[in-house]
């Protein structure tokens, strides 16, 4: 029995000191000191000993128990300390490590151009208007004097939702003219930017989705001179004082007379270069005096009121402003491109 007790002490101390965590220590305790543990098992055999041997063995057994208990107690304190040290290490915050820079985005170049345009018009007393991209043919065509059979109403050009061609993705921001006339008090001065959709194949200058900005004024005594004066002021603010414009006759169903406005090429100053395809001028927008029929359909008295409107392609404007050669770059949103602005 003496040897057994000594063996228990030796093995027990070894196991206790090699325990690397609380759980291991606990299982060592159970193994040696538990109710079904090794020491208990030896003590149960005490009765079989000679009475003369019992006191000495009893004392030895008690010493072994005390030694194991002490060892467990101090091992447990050590493990707790080690765990705390490890935790402190793991959670340590090294304030000397350089921080990771957060990647902060910035405004898309097209919206930079749009915001510049908005600023200019807000300065002239215009209201910014937002409207739906899903539009009724009523507003996109009928009320804009584009009759049934007008080529722009063709299925090959326009995204319709229904067989009757009454609901569509708007093909222009001009329906905002109608919406403004229907909802706003006269006089009206609005600027309405937004997405428009046409069945165009994607290439360097075309996309089935692009942006336009519609401008419109309706007031008493509004003439073509007001249109030209306003647009010339805008162009000078966008592209610098003295920038020349040119108005060419054109046709839109909802304006009469209609025109397109060109801006003298910023690259060559009008001599002709690759940017303006040798023309010296770059087409910027369509415009005109609002057709009396459009005003009448909105219930506006054409004897008292007249107005002008224009529609400008926003991507084209941004491409000019930032000298971007390919329209697709504006939509791809490759950060290597966007970072340049
Ligand atoms: N909506 C016309 C277009 O998409 C542009 C335009 C707007 C022309 C307003 C005249 C007046 O081409």
mmCIF file of C-alpha atoms and ligand atoms in Angstrom:
data_model
loop_
_atom_site.group_PDB
_atom_site.id
_atom_site.type_symbol
_atom_site.label_atom_id
_atom_site.label_comp_id
_atom_site.label_asym_id
_atom_site.label_seq_id
_atom_site.Cartn_x
_atom_site.Cartn_y
_atom_site.Cartn_z
ATOM 1 C CA UNK A 1 0.000 0.000 0.000
ATOM 2 C CA UNK A 2 2.858 2.308 0.742
ATOM 3 C CA UNK A 3 4.162 1.898 -2.774
ATOM 4 C CA UNK A 4 0.699 2.507 -4.197
ATOM 5 C CA UNK A 5 0.338 5.731 -2.250
ATOM 6 C CA UNK A 6 3.779 6.912 -3.311
ATOM 7 C CA UNK A 7 2.987 6.133 -6.932
ATOM 8 C CA UNK A 8 -0.282 8.081 -6.707
ATOM 9 C CA UNK A 9 1.619 11.027 -5.239
ATOM 10 C CA UNK A 10 4.294 10.927 -7.921
ATOM 11 C CA UNK A 11 1.951 10.537 -10.890
ATOM 12 C CA UNK A 12 -0.581 12.933 -9.428
ATOM 13 C CA UNK A 13 2.002 15.693 -8.963
ATOM 14 C CA UNK A 14 3.301 15.148 -12.484
ATOM 15 C CA UNK A 15 -0.142 15.338 -14.024
ATOM 16 C CA UNK A 16 -1.077 18.382 -11.998
ATOM 17 C CA UNK A 17 2.053 20.268 -12.951
ATOM 18 C CA UNK A 18 1.695 19.425 -16.627
ATOM 19 C CA UNK A 19 -1.941 20.542 -16.828
ATOM 20 C CA UNK A 20 -2.038 23.361 -19.333
ATOM 21 C CA UNK A 21 -5.564 24.621 -18.640
ATOM 22 C CA UNK A 22 -8.317 24.605 -16.019
ATOM 23 C CA UNK A 23 -10.093 21.650 -17.602
ATOM 24 C CA UNK A 24 -7.014 19.454 -17.589
ATOM 25 C CA UNK A 25 -6.367 20.357 -13.956
ATOM 26 C CA UNK A 26 -9.937 19.512 -13.016
ATOM 27 C CA UNK A 27 -9.759 16.095 -14.662
ATOM 28 C CA UNK A 28 -6.509 15.393 -12.800
ATOM 29 C CA UNK A 29 -8.260 16.307 -9.554
ATOM 30 C CA UNK A 30 -11.146 13.964 -10.307
ATOM 31 C CA UNK A 31 -8.766 11.200 -11.329
ATOM 32 C CA UNK A 32 -6.846 11.277 -8.046
ATOM 33 C CA UNK A 33 -9.044 12.895 -5.424
ATOM 34 C CA UNK A 34 -12.561 12.300 -6.760
ATOM 35 C CA UNK A 35 -15.082 9.916 -5.154
ATOM 36 C CA UNK A 36 -14.120 7.242 -7.632
ATOM 37 C CA UNK A 37 -10.518 8.486 -7.712
ATOM 38 C CA UNK A 38 -7.356 6.505 -7.156
ATOM 39 C CA UNK A 39 -6.663 7.748 -3.637
ATOM 40 C CA UNK A 40 -10.208 6.955 -2.535
ATOM 41 C CA UNK A 41 -9.856 3.492 -3.966
ATOM 42 C CA UNK A 42 -6.692 2.899 -1.900
ATOM 43 C CA UNK A 43 -8.304 4.259 1.259
ATOM 44 C CA UNK A 44 -11.163 1.809 0.824
ATOM 45 C CA UNK A 45 -8.650 -1.023 1.129
ATOM 46 C CA UNK A 46 -7.440 0.362 4.468
ATOM 47 C CA UNK A 47 -9.780 -1.994 6.331
ATOM 48 C CA UNK A 48 -7.907 -4.989 5.060
ATOM 49 C CA UNK A 49 -4.668 -3.823 6.660
ATOM 50 C CA UNK A 50 -3.265 -5.015 9.946
ATOM 51 C CA UNK A 51 -4.407 -2.750 12.755
ATOM 52 C CA UNK A 52 -0.758 -1.981 13.495
ATOM 53 C CA UNK A 53 -0.151 -0.674 10.007
ATOM 54 C CA UNK A 54 -3.293 1.450 9.773
ATOM 55 C CA UNK A 55 -2.187 4.620 11.629
ATOM 56 C CA UNK A 56 0.992 4.990 9.577
ATOM 57 C CA UNK A 57 -0.800 4.307 6.297
ATOM 58 C CA UNK A 58 -3.650 6.620 7.294
ATOM 59 C CA UNK A 59 -1.187 9.376 7.974
ATOM 60 C CA UNK A 60 0.620 8.789 4.693
ATOM 61 C CA UNK A 61 -2.676 8.810 2.809
ATOM 62 C CA UNK A 62 -3.575 12.128 4.437
ATOM 63 C CA UNK A 63 -0.203 13.563 3.519
ATOM 64 C CA UNK A 64 -0.632 12.447 -0.084
ATOM 65 C CA UNK A 65 -4.113 14.007 -0.207
ATOM 66 C CA UNK A 66 -2.812 17.251 1.315
ATOM 67 C CA UNK A 67 0.144 17.350 -1.092
ATOM 68 C CA UNK A 68 -2.105 16.811 -4.112
ATOM 69 C CA UNK A 69 -4.597 19.411 -2.905
ATOM 70 C CA UNK A 70 -1.851 21.950 -2.377
ATOM 71 C CA UNK A 71 -0.401 21.226 -5.785
ATOM 72 C CA UNK A 72 -3.823 21.660 -7.405
ATOM 73 C CA UNK A 73 -4.410 24.898 -5.548
ATOM 74 C CA UNK A 74 -1.132 26.477 -6.619
ATOM 75 C CA UNK A 75 -1.395 25.112 -10.177
ATOM 76 C CA UNK A 76 -4.840 26.662 -10.454
ATOM 77 C CA UNK A 77 -3.521 30.052 -9.328
ATOM 78 C CA UNK A 78 -0.686 29.829 -11.854
ATOM 79 C CA UNK A 79 -3.032 28.858 -14.696
ATOM 80 C CA UNK A 80 -5.352 31.751 -13.905
ATOM 81 C CA UNK A 81 -2.417 34.150 -13.956
ATOM 82 C CA UNK A 82 -1.155 32.766 -17.258
ATOM 83 C CA UNK A 83 -4.627 33.005 -18.774
ATOM 84 C CA UNK A 84 -4.904 36.633 -17.703
ATOM 85 C CA UNK A 85 -1.488 37.474 -19.134
ATOM 86 C CA UNK A 86 -2.426 35.793 -22.417
ATOM 87 C CA UNK A 87 -5.726 37.669 -22.538
ATOM 88 C CA UNK A 88 -4.001 40.984 -21.928
ATOM 89 C CA UNK A 89 -1.529 40.176 -24.689
ATOM 90 C CA UNK A 90 -4.271 39.186 -27.128
ATOM 91 C CA UNK A 91 -6.319 42.267 -26.451
ATOM 92 C CA UNK A 92 -3.409 44.654 -26.374
ATOM 93 C CA UNK A 93 -3.834 47.637 -28.662
ATOM 94 C CA UNK A 94 -0.585 48.741 -30.205
ATOM 95 C CA UNK A 95 -1.141 52.430 -30.714
ATOM 96 C CA UNK A 96 2.159 52.747 -32.575
ATOM 97 C CA UNK A 97 0.982 50.604 -35.543
ATOM 98 C CA UNK A 98 0.091 52.884 -38.478
ATOM 99 C CA UNK A 99 -3.690 52.920 -39.069
ATOM 100 C CA UNK A 100 -5.379 51.447 -42.109
ATOM 101 C CA UNK A 101 -6.586 54.296 -44.289
ATOM 102 C CA UNK A 102 -10.341 54.180 -44.873
ATOM 103 C CA UNK A 103 -11.191 54.409 -48.558
ATOM 104 C CA UNK A 104 -13.491 57.371 -48.923
ATOM 105 C CA UNK A 105 -15.276 57.802 -52.215
ATOM 106 C CA UNK A 106 -16.104 61.092 -53.844
ATOM 107 C CA UNK A 107 -18.637 62.546 -56.205
ATOM 108 C CA UNK A 108 -18.846 60.928 -59.638
ATOM 109 C CA UNK A 109 -17.540 63.296 -62.366
ATOM 110 C CA UNK A 110 -20.959 63.349 -64.016
ATOM 111 C CA UNK A 111 -22.539 64.582 -60.800
ATOM 112 C CA UNK A 112 -19.781 67.168 -60.433
ATOM 113 C CA UNK A 113 -20.844 68.511 -63.829
ATOM 114 C CA UNK A 114 -24.534 68.288 -62.881
ATOM 115 C CA UNK A 115 -24.002 70.124 -59.605
ATOM 116 C CA UNK A 116 -22.182 72.933 -61.415
ATOM 117 C CA UNK A 117 -25.115 73.235 -63.801
ATOM 118 C CA UNK A 118 -27.641 73.174 -60.953
ATOM 119 C CA UNK A 119 -25.742 75.899 -59.086
ATOM 120 C CA UNK A 120 -25.864 78.174 -62.099
ATOM 121 C CA UNK A 121 -29.606 77.689 -62.632
ATOM 122 C CA UNK A 122 -30.464 77.929 -58.945
ATOM 123 C CA UNK A 123 -28.625 81.254 -59.025
ATOM 124 C CA UNK A 124 -31.046 82.376 -61.749
ATOM 125 C CA UNK A 125 -34.100 81.447 -59.700
ATOM 126 C CA UNK A 126 -34.830 78.004 -61.157
ATOM 127 C CA UNK A 127 -36.390 75.182 -59.139
ATOM 128 C CA UNK A 128 -34.848 71.696 -59.389
ATOM 129 C CA UNK A 129 -37.491 69.111 -60.246
ATOM 130 C CA UNK A 130 -37.400 65.315 -60.026
ATOM 131 C CA UNK A 131 -39.745 62.974 -61.853
ATOM 132 C CA UNK A 132 -40.422 59.314 -62.641
ATOM 133 C CA UNK A 133 -38.377 57.248 -65.080
ATOM 134 C CA UNK A 134 -41.432 55.099 -65.822
ATOM 135 C CA UNK A 135 -43.657 57.470 -67.721
ATOM 136 C CA UNK A 136 -46.943 57.539 -69.593
ATOM 137 C CA UNK A 137 -46.826 57.967 -73.358
ATOM 138 C CA UNK A 138 -49.312 60.746 -72.644
ATOM 139 C CA UNK A 139 -46.573 62.837 -71.019
ATOM 140 C CA UNK A 140 -43.626 61.579 -73.051
ATOM 141 C CA UNK A 141 -45.328 61.996 -76.466
ATOM 142 C CA UNK A 142 -49.006 63.068 -76.723
ATOM 143 C CA UNK A 143 -48.816 66.156 -74.551
ATOM 144 C CA UNK A 144 -45.507 67.048 -76.245
ATOM 145 C CA UNK A 145 -47.188 67.184 -79.623
ATOM 146 C CA UNK A 146 -45.530 64.012 -80.929
ATOM 147 C CA UNK A 147 -48.457 62.448 -82.732
ATOM 148 C CA UNK A 148 -49.196 58.754 -83.278
ATOM 149 C CA UNK A 149 -46.779 57.538 -85.907
ATOM 150 C CA UNK A 150 -44.010 59.931 -84.924
ATOM 151 C CA UNK A 151 -40.730 58.038 -85.471
ATOM 152 C CA UNK A 152 -39.604 58.490 -81.844
ATOM 153 C CA UNK A 153 -42.658 56.464 -80.735
ATOM 154 C CA UNK A 154 -41.429 53.407 -82.617
ATOM 155 C CA UNK A 155 -40.909 50.146 -80.733
ATOM 156 C CA UNK A 156 -37.415 49.951 -82.188
ATOM 157 C CA UNK A 157 -36.495 53.152 -80.293
ATOM 158 C CA UNK A 158 -38.493 53.029 -77.077
ATOM 159 C CA UNK A 159 -38.838 50.609 -74.144
ATOM 160 C CA UNK A 160 -42.571 49.997 -73.639
ATOM 161 C CA UNK A 161 -44.111 47.959 -70.835
ATOM 162 C CA UNK A 162 -47.441 47.239 -72.531
ATOM 163 C CA UNK A 163 -48.649 46.186 -75.966
ATOM 164 C CA UNK A 164 -50.631 49.394 -76.406
ATOM 165 C CA UNK A 165 -47.465 51.515 -76.069
ATOM 166 C CA UNK A 166 -48.948 53.615 -73.270
ATOM 167 C CA UNK A 167 -46.446 52.944 -70.459
ATOM 168 C CA UNK A 168 -42.724 53.272 -71.080
ATOM 169 C CA UNK A 169 -39.301 54.137 -69.786
ATOM 170 C CA UNK A 170 -39.148 57.831 -70.591
ATOM 171 C CA UNK A 171 -37.063 58.502 -73.694
ATOM 172 C CA UNK A 172 -36.381 62.115 -72.720
ATOM 173 C CA UNK A 173 -36.757 64.428 -69.732
ATOM 174 C CA UNK A 174 -39.208 66.588 -71.706
ATOM 175 C CA UNK A 175 -42.281 64.987 -70.015
ATOM 176 C CA UNK A 176 -41.102 66.995 -67.000
ATOM 177 C CA UNK A 177 -42.262 70.075 -68.927
ATOM 178 C CA UNK A 178 -45.782 68.628 -68.901
ATOM 179 C CA UNK A 179 -45.582 67.598 -65.249
ATOM 180 C CA UNK A 180 -44.395 71.088 -64.271
ATOM 181 C CA UNK A 181 -47.168 72.778 -66.266
ATOM 182 C CA UNK A 182 -49.736 70.496 -64.598
ATOM 183 C CA UNK A 183 -48.557 71.015 -61.045
ATOM 184 C CA UNK A 184 -46.859 74.397 -60.740
ATOM 185 C CA UNK A 185 -48.148 77.954 -60.641
ATOM 186 C CA UNK A 186 -47.063 80.305 -63.424
ATOM 187 C CA UNK A 187 -44.517 81.696 -63.978
ATOM 188 C CA UNK A 188 -42.395 78.531 -64.100
ATOM 189 C CA UNK A 189 -38.623 78.167 -64.085
ATOM 190 C CA UNK A 190 -37.465 74.571 -63.711
ATOM 191 C CA UNK A 191 -34.411 72.402 -64.192
ATOM 192 C CA UNK A 192 -35.170 68.663 -64.267
ATOM 193 C CA UNK A 193 -32.240 66.231 -64.436
ATOM 194 C CA UNK A 194 -32.710 62.482 -64.715
ATOM 195 C CA UNK A 195 -32.212 59.169 -66.465
ATOM 196 C CA UNK A 196 -33.707 58.470 -69.881
ATOM 197 C CA UNK A 197 -33.836 55.275 -71.929
ATOM 198 C CA UNK A 198 -33.580 54.461 -75.618
ATOM 199 C CA UNK A 199 -32.931 51.253 -77.531
ATOM 200 C CA UNK A 200 -29.379 52.151 -78.509
ATOM 201 C CA UNK A 201 -26.457 49.744 -78.742
ATOM 202 C CA UNK A 202 -23.597 50.541 -76.390
ATOM 203 C CA UNK A 203 -20.610 52.239 -78.019
ATOM 204 C CA UNK A 204 -18.258 55.150 -77.320
ATOM 205 C CA UNK A 205 -21.077 57.690 -77.636
ATOM 206 C CA UNK A 206 -24.270 55.679 -77.022
ATOM 207 C CA UNK A 207 -25.899 53.870 -74.128
ATOM 208 C CA UNK A 208 -29.481 52.551 -73.676
ATOM 209 C CA UNK A 209 -29.577 54.554 -70.428
ATOM 210 C CA UNK A 210 -28.223 58.058 -70.185
ATOM 211 C CA UNK A 211 -29.006 61.340 -68.465
ATOM 212 C CA UNK A 212 -30.610 64.518 -69.648
ATOM 213 C CA UNK A 213 -31.271 67.819 -67.978
ATOM 214 C CA UNK A 214 -34.451 69.582 -68.996
ATOM 215 C CA UNK A 215 -34.769 73.327 -68.571
ATOM 216 C CA UNK A 216 -37.959 75.305 -69.024
ATOM 217 C CA UNK A 217 -39.253 78.836 -68.495
ATOM 218 C CA UNK A 218 -42.854 79.982 -68.940
ATOM 219 C CA UNK A 219 -43.694 83.600 -68.215
ATOM 220 C CA UNK A 220 -45.105 86.705 -69.850
ATOM 221 C CA UNK A 221 -43.133 88.157 -72.774
ATOM 222 C CA UNK A 222 -40.642 85.305 -73.039
ATOM 223 C CA UNK A 223 -38.854 85.278 -76.389
ATOM 224 C CA UNK A 224 -36.066 83.448 -78.178
ATOM 225 C CA UNK A 225 -33.761 86.241 -76.968
ATOM 226 C CA UNK A 226 -34.330 85.075 -73.385
ATOM 227 C CA UNK A 227 -33.420 81.515 -74.377
ATOM 228 C CA UNK A 228 -30.223 82.608 -76.096
ATOM 229 C CA UNK A 229 -29.301 85.019 -73.311
ATOM 230 C CA UNK A 230 -29.797 82.393 -70.620
ATOM 231 C CA UNK A 231 -27.893 79.661 -72.457
ATOM 232 C CA UNK A 232 -25.021 82.013 -73.337
ATOM 233 C CA UNK A 233 -24.711 82.994 -69.678
ATOM 234 C CA UNK A 234 -24.663 79.329 -68.648
ATOM 235 C CA UNK A 235 -22.047 78.420 -71.250
ATOM 236 C CA UNK A 236 -19.777 81.284 -70.185
ATOM 237 C CA UNK A 237 -19.997 80.158 -66.558
ATOM 238 C CA UNK A 238 -19.280 76.538 -67.515
ATOM 239 C CA UNK A 239 -16.592 77.006 -70.115
ATOM 240 C CA UNK A 240 -15.211 80.478 -69.444
ATOM 241 C CA UNK A 241 -15.978 84.061 -70.420
ATOM 242 C CA UNK A 242 -16.117 84.713 -74.144
ATOM 243 C CA UNK A 243 -16.987 81.108 -75.082
ATOM 244 C CA UNK A 244 -18.909 81.372 -78.341
ATOM 245 C CA UNK A 245 -22.172 79.572 -79.093
ATOM 246 C CA UNK A 246 -24.035 78.971 -82.333
ATOM 247 C CA UNK A 247 -27.738 78.269 -82.793
ATOM 248 C CA UNK A 248 -28.752 76.092 -85.749
ATOM 249 C CA UNK A 249 -32.349 75.535 -86.884
ATOM 250 C CA UNK A 250 -33.687 72.093 -85.976
ATOM 251 C CA UNK A 251 -36.969 70.291 -85.419
ATOM 252 C CA UNK A 252 -38.644 69.029 -82.248
ATOM 253 C CA UNK A 253 -42.402 68.374 -82.115
ATOM 254 C CA UNK A 254 -42.815 70.355 -78.890
ATOM 255 C CA UNK A 255 -40.874 73.516 -79.755
ATOM 256 C CA UNK A 256 -41.361 76.043 -82.531
ATOM 257 C CA UNK A 257 -39.005 77.393 -83.646
ATOM 258 C CA UNK A 258 -36.518 74.712 -82.599
ATOM 259 C CA UNK A 259 -32.751 74.833 -82.602
ATOM 260 C CA UNK A 260 -29.615 73.033 -81.616
ATOM 261 C CA UNK A 261 -26.919 74.925 -79.809
ATOM 262 C CA UNK A 262 -23.236 74.321 -80.513
ATOM 263 C CA UNK A 263 -20.341 75.521 -78.399
ATOM 264 C CA UNK A 264 -17.084 76.574 -79.969
ATOM 265 C CA UNK A 265 -14.545 73.789 -79.514
ATOM 266 C CA UNK A 266 -12.602 74.296 -76.280
ATOM 267 C CA UNK A 267 -9.642 72.356 -77.681
ATOM 268 C CA UNK A 268 -8.927 74.243 -80.899
ATOM 269 C CA UNK A 269 -10.907 77.429 -80.366
ATOM 270 C CA UNK A 270 -12.917 76.842 -83.525
ATOM 271 C CA UNK A 271 -10.169 76.041 -86.011
ATOM 272 C CA UNK A 272 -11.042 72.350 -86.268
ATOM 273 C CA UNK A 273 -9.406 69.400 -84.512
ATOM 274 C CA UNK A 274 -10.085 65.708 -83.709
ATOM 275 C CA UNK A 275 -12.158 66.610 -80.620
ATOM 276 C CA UNK A 276 -14.694 68.548 -82.716
ATOM 277 C CA UNK A 277 -14.161 66.256 -85.707
ATOM 278 C CA UNK A 278 -12.771 69.193 -87.687
ATOM 279 C CA UNK A 279 -15.958 71.214 -87.255
ATOM 280 C CA UNK A 280 -14.719 73.824 -84.788
ATOM 281 C CA UNK A 281 -18.064 73.437 -82.971
ATOM 282 C CA UNK A 282 -19.490 70.827 -80.609
ATOM 283 C CA UNK A 283 -23.224 70.170 -80.400
ATOM 284 C CA UNK A 284 -24.391 70.596 -76.817
ATOM 285 C CA UNK A 285 -28.188 70.697 -76.605
ATOM 286 C CA UNK A 286 -31.585 70.920 -78.259
ATOM 287 C CA UNK A 287 -33.903 73.807 -77.477
ATOM 288 C CA UNK A 288 -36.685 76.038 -78.722
ATOM 289 C CA UNK A 289 -39.758 78.096 -77.946
ATOM 290 C CA UNK A 290 -42.458 75.893 -76.438
ATOM 291 C CA UNK A 291 -44.992 75.012 -79.128
ATOM 292 C CA UNK A 292 -48.293 76.868 -78.549
ATOM 293 C CA UNK A 293 -50.137 73.557 -78.845
ATOM 294 C CA UNK A 294 -48.141 72.159 -75.885
ATOM 295 C CA UNK A 295 -49.049 75.204 -73.792
ATOM 296 C CA UNK A 296 -52.705 74.950 -74.834
ATOM 297 C CA UNK A 297 -52.877 71.250 -73.935
ATOM 298 C CA UNK A 298 -51.757 72.292 -70.433
ATOM 299 C CA UNK A 299 -54.479 74.945 -70.330
ATOM 300 C CA UNK A 300 -52.052 77.864 -70.517
ATOM 301 C CA UNK A 301 -53.277 80.994 -72.294
ATOM 302 C CA UNK A 302 -50.879 81.547 -75.194
ATOM 303 C CA UNK A 303 -52.051 85.121 -75.593
ATOM 304 C CA UNK A 304 -50.520 85.890 -72.202
ATOM 305 C CA UNK A 305 -47.774 83.345 -71.733
ATOM 306 C CA UNK A 306 -44.925 81.972 -73.777
ATOM 307 C CA UNK A 307 -41.884 79.918 -72.881
ATOM 308 C CA UNK A 308 -38.708 78.206 -73.905
ATOM 309 C CA UNK A 309 -37.188 74.823 -73.139
ATOM 310 C CA UNK A 310 -33.961 72.988 -73.659
ATOM 311 C CA UNK A 311 -32.662 69.466 -73.159
ATOM 312 C CA UNK A 312 -29.002 68.762 -72.610
ATOM 313 C CA UNK A 313 -27.212 65.402 -72.551
ATOM 314 C CA UNK A 314 -25.485 65.212 -69.203
ATOM 315 C CA UNK A 315 -22.870 62.593 -70.125
ATOM 316 C CA UNK A 316 -21.824 64.628 -73.129
ATOM 317 C CA UNK A 317 -21.529 67.685 -70.935
ATOM 318 C CA UNK A 318 -19.392 65.829 -68.376
ATOM 319 C CA UNK A 319 -17.244 64.345 -71.156
ATOM 320 C CA UNK A 320 -16.587 67.829 -72.479
ATOM 321 C CA UNK A 321 -15.986 69.237 -69.020
ATOM 322 C CA UNK A 322 -13.455 66.543 -68.049
ATOM 323 C CA UNK A 323 -12.174 65.648 -71.533
ATOM 324 C CA UNK A 324 -13.411 62.040 -71.309
ATOM 325 C CA UNK A 325 -13.178 60.254 -74.648
ATOM 326 C CA UNK A 326 -15.493 57.263 -74.136
ATOM 327 C CA UNK A 327 -19.039 57.322 -72.715
ATOM 328 C CA UNK A 328 -18.662 53.809 -71.306
ATOM 329 C CA UNK A 329 -16.091 55.039 -68.782
ATOM 330 C CA UNK A 330 -18.822 57.066 -67.118
ATOM 331 C CA UNK A 331 -20.935 53.985 -66.377
ATOM 332 C CA UNK A 332 -18.310 51.300 -65.757
ATOM 333 C CA UNK A 333 -17.361 52.870 -62.426
ATOM 334 C CA UNK A 334 -13.818 51.532 -62.524
ATOM 335 C CA UNK A 335 -12.167 53.192 -59.534
ATOM 336 C CA UNK A 336 -8.943 53.651 -61.510
ATOM 337 C CA UNK A 337 -10.934 55.953 -63.770
ATOM 338 C CA UNK A 338 -13.010 57.622 -61.051
ATOM 339 C CA UNK A 339 -9.973 58.359 -58.897
ATOM 340 C CA UNK A 340 -8.718 60.761 -61.535
ATOM 341 C CA UNK A 341 -11.407 63.319 -60.749
HETATM 342 N N1 LIG B 1 -36.066 66.231 -75.641
HETATM 343 C C1 LIG B 1 -35.208 66.600 -76.741
HETATM 344 C C2 LIG B 1 -34.286 65.396 -77.053
HETATM 345 O O1 LIG B 1 -34.264 64.452 -76.296
HETATM 346 C C3 LIG B 1 -34.345 67.786 -76.400
HETATM 347 C C4 LIG B 1 -35.129 69.047 -76.239
HETATM 348 C C5 LIG B 1 -35.637 69.442 -75.011
HETATM 349 C C6 LIG B 1 -35.371 69.851 -77.331
HETATM 350 C C7 LIG B 1 -36.348 70.617 -74.866
HETATM 351 C C8 LIG B 1 -36.084 71.047 -77.204
HETATM 352 C C9 LIG B 1 -36.563 71.405 -75.971
HETATM 353 O O2 LIG B 1 -33.633 65.391 -78.056
#
